[in-house]
Amino acid sequence: MKPKRFRALVLIVALSAAVFAVPADADDGEFMIVFPQPSEATEFANTWGNSRSDGRSHQGTDILGPQMAPVVAAADGVIESFGYGPRSGYYIVVSHQDGYETWYMHLNNDTPGTDDGRGAPEYTYMVGLDVGDQVVAGQQLGFAGDSGNAEWTTHHTHFELHRNGRAINPYKYLQAAWERWQLELQIEREEVPFR
Ligand SMILES: [Zn+2]
């Protein structure tokens, strides 16, 4: 095929992909996030839909990590709410552009280094954050823990991604964020001269 004709074909394919693009509320994988719990010893797996108590299914990804690991805003946004629920424990919700929200649950409720359930607000959330505050991607919101129904489990943040009021599987977004983060770390290491 002649290069010119090939370019025309590529253009047609690209245009039809744009025209027949999935609707705006779909799980299109286009939301760019930073990894919301940047600590060493972080583990996460795709457990979307796994069964949970009372016939519920898992609507997020559990990001395992040490107690007090930083929990950061996954993208620029506005703090929508803080709260406590018997299942979620201490949580925070951030709203973002294009109808996205990120939810962070089971934040720390203990005195650091213990499992005493007697934490203080400054060991749960970053001091001074308020509903309506603007946050930027990577800004620390709080600390990882085991509050709510995570009390007798490994410390982890239950992370949810919602779009237009519907939970979508955050796993591939986290995976992409994780890969970008590891690449950045690698670049940083390589830029530091050997001494
Ligand atoms: Zn979970």
PDB file of C-alpha atoms and ligand atoms in Angstrom:
ATOM      1  CA  MET A   1       0.000   0.000   0.000  1.00  0.00           C
ATOM      2  CA  LYS A   2       1.271   3.483  -0.855  1.00  0.00           C
ATOM      3  CA  PRO A   3       2.229   5.537   2.210  1.00  0.00           C
ATOM      4  CA  LYS A   4      -0.355   8.203   1.390  1.00  0.00           C
ATOM      5  CA  ARG A   5      -3.147   5.661   1.155  1.00  0.00           C
ATOM      6  CA  PHE A   6      -1.942   4.023   4.347  1.00  0.00           C
ATOM      7  CA  ARG A   7      -2.065   7.360   6.158  1.00  0.00           C
ATOM      8  CA  ALA A   8      -5.622   7.897   4.917  1.00  0.00           C
ATOM      9  CA  LEU A   9      -6.604   4.476   6.220  1.00  0.00           C
ATOM     10  CA  VAL A  10      -5.056   5.205   9.602  1.00  0.00           C
ATOM     11  CA  LEU A  11      -6.971   8.475   9.717  1.00  0.00           C
ATOM     12  CA  ILE A  12     -10.268   6.757   8.880  1.00  0.00           C
ATOM     13  CA  VAL A  13      -9.696   4.126  11.561  1.00  0.00           C
ATOM     14  CA  ALA A  14      -8.831   6.808  14.098  1.00  0.00           C
ATOM     15  CA  LEU A  15     -11.865   8.909  13.203  1.00  0.00           C
ATOM     16  CA  SER A  16     -14.297   6.011  13.406  1.00  0.00           C
ATOM     17  CA  ALA A  17     -12.799   5.027  16.765  1.00  0.00           C
ATOM     18  CA  ALA A  18     -13.482   8.572  17.960  1.00  0.00           C
ATOM     19  CA  VAL A  19     -17.040   8.599  16.574  1.00  0.00           C
ATOM     20  CA  PHE A  20     -17.928   5.201  18.028  1.00  0.00           C
ATOM     21  CA  ALA A  21     -16.134   5.884  21.289  1.00  0.00           C
ATOM     22  CA  VAL A  22     -17.718   4.473  24.432  1.00  0.00           C
ATOM     23  CA  PRO A  23     -20.175   6.777  26.193  1.00  0.00           C
ATOM     24  CA  ALA A  24     -18.749   9.310  28.607  1.00  0.00           C
ATOM     25  CA  ASP A  25     -19.903   7.418  31.694  1.00  0.00           C
ATOM     26  CA  ALA A  26     -18.130   4.198  30.724  1.00  0.00           C
ATOM     27  CA  ASP A  27     -15.116   2.726  32.439  1.00  0.00           C
ATOM     28  CA  ASP A  28     -12.850   3.961  29.662  1.00  0.00           C
ATOM     29  CA  GLY A  29      -9.562   3.740  31.562  1.00  0.00           C
ATOM     30  CA  GLU A  30      -8.745   7.347  30.746  1.00  0.00           C
ATOM     31  CA  PHE A  31      -8.691   8.740  34.264  1.00  0.00           C
ATOM     32  CA  MET A  32      -5.049   9.291  35.143  1.00  0.00           C
ATOM     33  CA  ILE A  33      -4.282   8.800  38.829  1.00  0.00           C
ATOM     34  CA  VAL A  34      -1.204   8.744  41.009  1.00  0.00           C
ATOM     35  CA  PHE A  35      -0.782   5.747  43.269  1.00  0.00           C
ATOM     36  CA  PRO A  36      -2.812   6.641  46.394  1.00  0.00           C
ATOM     37  CA  GLN A  37      -0.686   4.869  48.986  1.00  0.00           C
ATOM     38  CA  PRO A  38       2.943   5.439  48.064  1.00  0.00           C
ATOM     39  CA  SER A  39       4.804   3.362  50.615  1.00  0.00           C
ATOM     40  CA  GLU A  40       7.299   0.576  50.407  1.00  0.00           C
ATOM     41  CA  ALA A  41       5.747  -2.800  51.128  1.00  0.00           C
ATOM     42  CA  THR A  42       2.608  -2.033  49.175  1.00  0.00           C
ATOM     43  CA  GLU A  43       0.582  -4.852  47.687  1.00  0.00           C
ATOM     44  CA  PHE A  44      -2.715  -4.853  45.862  1.00  0.00           C
ATOM     45  CA  ALA A  45      -4.646  -7.325  43.776  1.00  0.00           C
ATOM     46  CA  ASN A  46      -7.707  -7.330  41.576  1.00  0.00           C
ATOM     47  CA  THR A  47     -10.429  -8.521  43.951  1.00  0.00           C
ATOM     48  CA  TRP A  48     -13.309  -6.665  42.305  1.00  0.00           C
ATOM     49  CA  GLY A  49     -16.577  -8.536  42.788  1.00  0.00           C
ATOM     50  CA  ASN A  50     -15.238 -10.984  45.380  1.00  0.00           C
ATOM     51  CA  SER A  51     -17.892 -11.865  47.904  1.00  0.00           C
ATOM     52  CA  ARG A  52     -18.027 -10.076  51.233  1.00  0.00           C
ATOM     53  CA  SER A  53     -20.255 -10.433  54.298  1.00  0.00           C
ATOM     54  CA  ASP A  54     -24.047 -10.035  53.974  1.00  0.00           C
ATOM     55  CA  GLY A  55     -23.991 -11.005  50.299  1.00  0.00           C
ATOM     56  CA  ARG A  56     -22.160  -7.847  49.292  1.00  0.00           C
ATOM     57  CA  SER A  57     -19.423  -7.879  46.671  1.00  0.00           C
ATOM     58  CA  HIS A  58     -16.100  -6.091  46.819  1.00  0.00           C
ATOM     59  CA  GLN A  59     -16.414  -2.740  45.086  1.00  0.00           C
ATOM     60  CA  GLY A  60     -12.820  -1.575  45.293  1.00  0.00           C
ATOM     61  CA  THR A  61      -9.181  -2.524  45.610  1.00  0.00           C
ATOM     62  CA  ASP A  62      -7.466  -3.149  48.948  1.00  0.00           C
ATOM     63  CA  ILE A  63      -4.035  -1.564  49.038  1.00  0.00           C
ATOM     64  CA  LEU A  64      -2.028  -3.277  51.751  1.00  0.00           C
ATOM     65  CA  GLY A  65       0.720  -1.406  53.524  1.00  0.00           C
ATOM     66  CA  PRO A  66       2.166  -0.497  56.884  1.00  0.00           C
ATOM     67  CA  GLN A  67       0.116   1.322  59.503  1.00  0.00           C
ATOM     68  CA  MET A  68       0.478   5.114  59.020  1.00  0.00           C
ATOM     69  CA  ALA A  69       1.513   4.760  55.370  1.00  0.00           C
ATOM     70  CA  PRO A  70       0.621   8.007  53.612  1.00  0.00           C
ATOM     71  CA  VAL A  71      -2.733   8.012  51.832  1.00  0.00           C
ATOM     72  CA  VAL A  72      -2.664  10.655  49.104  1.00  0.00           C
ATOM     73  CA  ALA A  73      -5.139  12.216  46.679  1.00  0.00           C
ATOM     74  CA  ALA A  74      -5.150  10.122  43.508  1.00  0.00           C
ATOM     75  CA  ALA A  75      -5.807  13.206  41.363  1.00  0.00           C
ATOM     76  CA  ASP A  76      -6.498  16.919  41.680  1.00  0.00           C
ATOM     77  CA  GLY A  77      -9.901  17.528  43.224  1.00  0.00           C
ATOM     78  CA  VAL A  78     -12.008  18.813  46.064  1.00  0.00           C
ATOM     79  CA  ILE A  79     -12.638  17.141  49.408  1.00  0.00           C
ATOM     80  CA  GLU A  80     -16.219  15.963  49.283  1.00  0.00           C
ATOM     81  CA  SER A  81     -16.623  14.398  52.723  1.00  0.00           C
ATOM     82  CA  PHE A  82     -14.993  12.846  55.748  1.00  0.00           C
ATOM     83  CA  GLY A  83     -16.685  10.423  58.039  1.00  0.00           C
ATOM     84  CA  TYR A  84     -16.881   7.215  59.970  1.00  0.00           C
ATOM     85  CA  GLY A  85     -18.962   4.128  59.292  1.00  0.00           C
ATOM     86  CA  PRO A  86     -18.979   0.762  61.048  1.00  0.00           C
ATOM     87  CA  ARG A  87     -17.759  -0.981  57.879  1.00  0.00           C
ATOM     88  CA  SER A  88     -15.714   1.720  56.171  1.00  0.00           C
ATOM     89  CA  GLY A  89     -14.134   3.000  59.361  1.00  0.00           C
ATOM     90  CA  TYR A  90     -12.663   6.474  58.901  1.00  0.00           C
ATOM     91  CA  TYR A  91     -12.921   7.520  55.288  1.00  0.00           C
ATOM     92  CA  ILE A  92     -12.450  10.455  52.975  1.00  0.00           C
ATOM     93  CA  VAL A  93     -14.024  11.130  49.587  1.00  0.00           C
ATOM     94  CA  VAL A  94     -12.490  13.390  46.948  1.00  0.00           C
ATOM     95  CA  SER A  95     -14.375  14.540  43.866  1.00  0.00           C
ATOM     96  CA  HIS A  96     -12.589  15.134  40.579  1.00  0.00           C
ATOM     97  CA  GLN A  97     -13.391  16.459  37.127  1.00  0.00           C
ATOM     98  CA  ASP A  98     -15.544  14.496  34.646  1.00  0.00           C
ATOM     99  CA  GLY A  99     -17.737  12.954  37.329  1.00  0.00           C
ATOM    100  CA  TYR A 100     -15.048  10.925  39.072  1.00  0.00           C
ATOM    101  CA  GLU A 101     -14.742  10.390  42.810  1.00  0.00           C
ATOM    102  CA  THR A 102     -12.112   8.524  44.799  1.00  0.00           C
ATOM    103  CA  TRP A 103     -12.868   6.976  48.197  1.00  0.00           C
ATOM    104  CA  TYR A 104     -10.274   6.002  50.793  1.00  0.00           C
ATOM    105  CA  MET A 105     -11.408   3.807  53.708  1.00  0.00           C
ATOM    106  CA  HIS A 106     -10.134   2.155  56.914  1.00  0.00           C
ATOM    107  CA  LEU A 107      -7.874   5.091  57.778  1.00  0.00           C
ATOM    108  CA  ASN A 108      -5.901   4.741  61.005  1.00  0.00           C
ATOM    109  CA  ASN A 109      -7.781   4.735  64.328  1.00  0.00           C
ATOM    110  CA  ASP A 110      -4.947   3.617  66.612  1.00  0.00           C
ATOM    111  CA  THR A 111      -2.072   5.124  68.506  1.00  0.00           C
ATOM    112  CA  PRO A 112       0.734   4.567  65.961  1.00  0.00           C
ATOM    113  CA  GLY A 113       2.538   1.298  66.609  1.00  0.00           C
ATOM    114  CA  THR A 114      -0.399  -0.196  68.498  1.00  0.00           C
ATOM    115  CA  ASP A 115      -3.830  -1.618  67.757  1.00  0.00           C
ATOM    116  CA  ASP A 116      -5.494   0.112  70.714  1.00  0.00           C
ATOM    117  CA  GLY A 117      -8.353   1.779  68.831  1.00  0.00           C
ATOM    118  CA  ARG A 118      -7.494   4.981  70.658  1.00  0.00           C
ATOM    119  CA  GLY A 119      -6.008   7.080  67.892  1.00  0.00           C
ATOM    120  CA  ALA A 120      -6.466  10.797  67.530  1.00  0.00           C
ATOM    121  CA  PRO A 121      -7.670  12.856  64.553  1.00  0.00           C
ATOM    122  CA  GLU A 122      -4.085  13.807  63.688  1.00  0.00           C
ATOM    123  CA  TYR A 123      -3.286  10.094  63.241  1.00  0.00           C
ATOM    124  CA  THR A 124      -6.226   9.670  60.863  1.00  0.00           C
ATOM    125  CA  TYR A 125      -6.317  12.768  58.642  1.00  0.00           C
ATOM    126  CA  MET A 126      -3.816  15.471  57.794  1.00  0.00           C
ATOM    127  CA  VAL A 127      -4.400  18.328  60.194  1.00  0.00           C
ATOM    128  CA  GLY A 128      -6.235  21.283  58.682  1.00  0.00           C
ATOM    129  CA  LEU A 129      -8.012  19.527  55.799  1.00  0.00           C
ATOM    130  CA  ASP A 130     -11.652  20.467  55.427  1.00  0.00           C
ATOM    131  CA  VAL A 131     -14.631  19.672  53.228  1.00  0.00           C
ATOM    132  CA  GLY A 132     -14.478  21.882  50.140  1.00  0.00           C
ATOM    133  CA  ASP A 133     -10.674  22.176  50.172  1.00  0.00           C
ATOM    134  CA  GLN A 134      -8.858  21.847  46.874  1.00  0.00           C
ATOM    135  CA  VAL A 135      -6.261  19.104  46.850  1.00  0.00           C
ATOM    136  CA  VAL A 136      -3.663  18.233  44.247  1.00  0.00           C
ATOM    137  CA  ALA A 137      -2.631  14.799  43.032  1.00  0.00           C
ATOM    138  CA  GLY A 138      -0.208  13.265  45.506  1.00  0.00           C
ATOM    139  CA  GLN A 139      -1.199  15.542  48.410  1.00  0.00           C
ATOM    140  CA  GLN A 140      -1.431  13.582  51.631  1.00  0.00           C
ATOM    141  CA  LEU A 141      -4.941  13.168  53.008  1.00  0.00           C
ATOM    142  CA  GLY A 142      -4.390  10.795  55.882  1.00  0.00           C
ATOM    143  CA  PHE A 143      -2.837   7.604  57.155  1.00  0.00           C
ATOM    144  CA  ALA A 144      -3.430   3.943  56.386  1.00  0.00           C
ATOM    145  CA  GLY A 145      -4.951   1.849  59.144  1.00  0.00           C
ATOM    146  CA  ASP A 146      -7.498  -0.820  59.936  1.00  0.00           C
ATOM    147  CA  SER A 147     -10.577   1.045  61.172  1.00  0.00           C
ATOM    148  CA  GLY A 148     -14.108  -0.248  60.627  1.00  0.00           C
ATOM    149  CA  ASN A 149     -14.504  -3.863  59.538  1.00  0.00           C
ATOM    150  CA  ALA A 150     -10.779  -4.040  58.724  1.00  0.00           C
ATOM    151  CA  GLU A 151      -9.994  -4.064  62.451  1.00  0.00           C
ATOM    152  CA  TRP A 152      -8.661  -7.626  62.566  1.00  0.00           C
ATOM    153  CA  THR A 153      -7.074  -7.640  59.121  1.00  0.00           C
ATOM    154  CA  THR A 154      -3.774  -6.440  57.702  1.00  0.00           C
ATOM    155  CA  HIS A 155      -3.574  -2.644  57.544  1.00  0.00           C
ATOM    156  CA  HIS A 156      -4.907  -1.529  54.209  1.00  0.00           C
ATOM    157  CA  THR A 157      -6.721   1.220  52.395  1.00  0.00           C
ATOM    158  CA  HIS A 158      -9.875   0.146  50.633  1.00  0.00           C
ATOM    159  CA  PHE A 159      -9.789   2.345  47.540  1.00  0.00           C
ATOM    160  CA  GLU A 160     -12.858   2.961  45.396  1.00  0.00           C
ATOM    161  CA  LEU A 161     -13.273   4.782  42.126  1.00  0.00           C
ATOM    162  CA  HIS A 162     -16.692   6.111  41.186  1.00  0.00           C
ATOM    163  CA  ARG A 163     -17.899   7.782  38.056  1.00  0.00           C
ATOM    164  CA  ASN A 164     -21.248   9.564  37.843  1.00  0.00           C
ATOM    165  CA  GLY A 165     -22.351   7.859  41.041  1.00  0.00           C
ATOM    166  CA  ARG A 166     -21.358   4.332  40.052  1.00  0.00           C
ATOM    167  CA  ALA A 167     -18.428   2.314  41.418  1.00  0.00           C
ATOM    168  CA  ILE A 168     -16.054   1.054  38.746  1.00  0.00           C
ATOM    169  CA  ASN A 169     -13.176  -1.362  39.161  1.00  0.00           C
ATOM    170  CA  PRO A 170     -10.158   0.777  40.091  1.00  0.00           C
ATOM    171  CA  TYR A 171      -7.638  -1.993  39.563  1.00  0.00           C
ATOM    172  CA  LYS A 172      -6.377  -1.117  36.085  1.00  0.00           C
ATOM    173  CA  TYR A 173      -6.104   2.550  37.055  1.00  0.00           C
ATOM    174  CA  LEU A 174      -4.042   1.572  40.102  1.00  0.00           C
ATOM    175  CA  GLN A 175      -1.915  -0.783  38.051  1.00  0.00           C
ATOM    176  CA  ALA A 176      -1.126   2.007  35.561  1.00  0.00           C
ATOM    177  CA  ALA A 177      -0.387   4.436  38.406  1.00  0.00           C
ATOM    178  CA  TRP A 178       1.864   1.878  40.077  1.00  0.00           C
ATOM    179  CA  GLU A 179       3.822   1.336  36.865  1.00  0.00           C
ATOM    180  CA  ARG A 180       4.299   5.079  36.324  1.00  0.00           C
ATOM    181  CA  TRP A 181       5.436   5.465  39.923  1.00  0.00           C
ATOM    182  CA  GLN A 182       7.964   2.607  39.683  1.00  0.00           C
ATOM    183  CA  LEU A 183       9.320   4.139  36.482  1.00  0.00           C
ATOM    184  CA  GLU A 184       9.720   7.518  38.204  1.00  0.00           C
ATOM    185  CA  LEU A 185      11.560   5.879  41.090  1.00  0.00           C
ATOM    186  CA  GLN A 186      13.849   4.131  38.645  1.00  0.00           C
ATOM    187  CA  ILE A 187      14.587   7.390  36.809  1.00  0.00           C
ATOM    188  CA  GLU A 188      15.299   9.141  40.121  1.00  0.00           C
ATOM    189  CA  ARG A 189      17.700   6.396  41.154  1.00  0.00           C
ATOM    190  CA  GLU A 190      19.526   6.554  37.849  1.00  0.00           C
ATOM    191  CA  GLU A 191      19.851  10.336  37.986  1.00  0.00           C
ATOM    192  CA  VAL A 192      21.581  10.278  41.352  1.00  0.00           C
ATOM    193  CA  PRO A 193      25.313  10.099  40.632  1.00  0.00           C
ATOM    194  CA  PHE A 194      27.159   7.178  42.128  1.00  0.00           C
ATOM    195  CA  ARG A 195      29.340   8.231  45.054  1.00  0.00           C
TER     196      ARG A 195
HETATM  197 ZN    ZN B   1     -11.768  -3.584  50.485  1.00  0.00          ZN
END
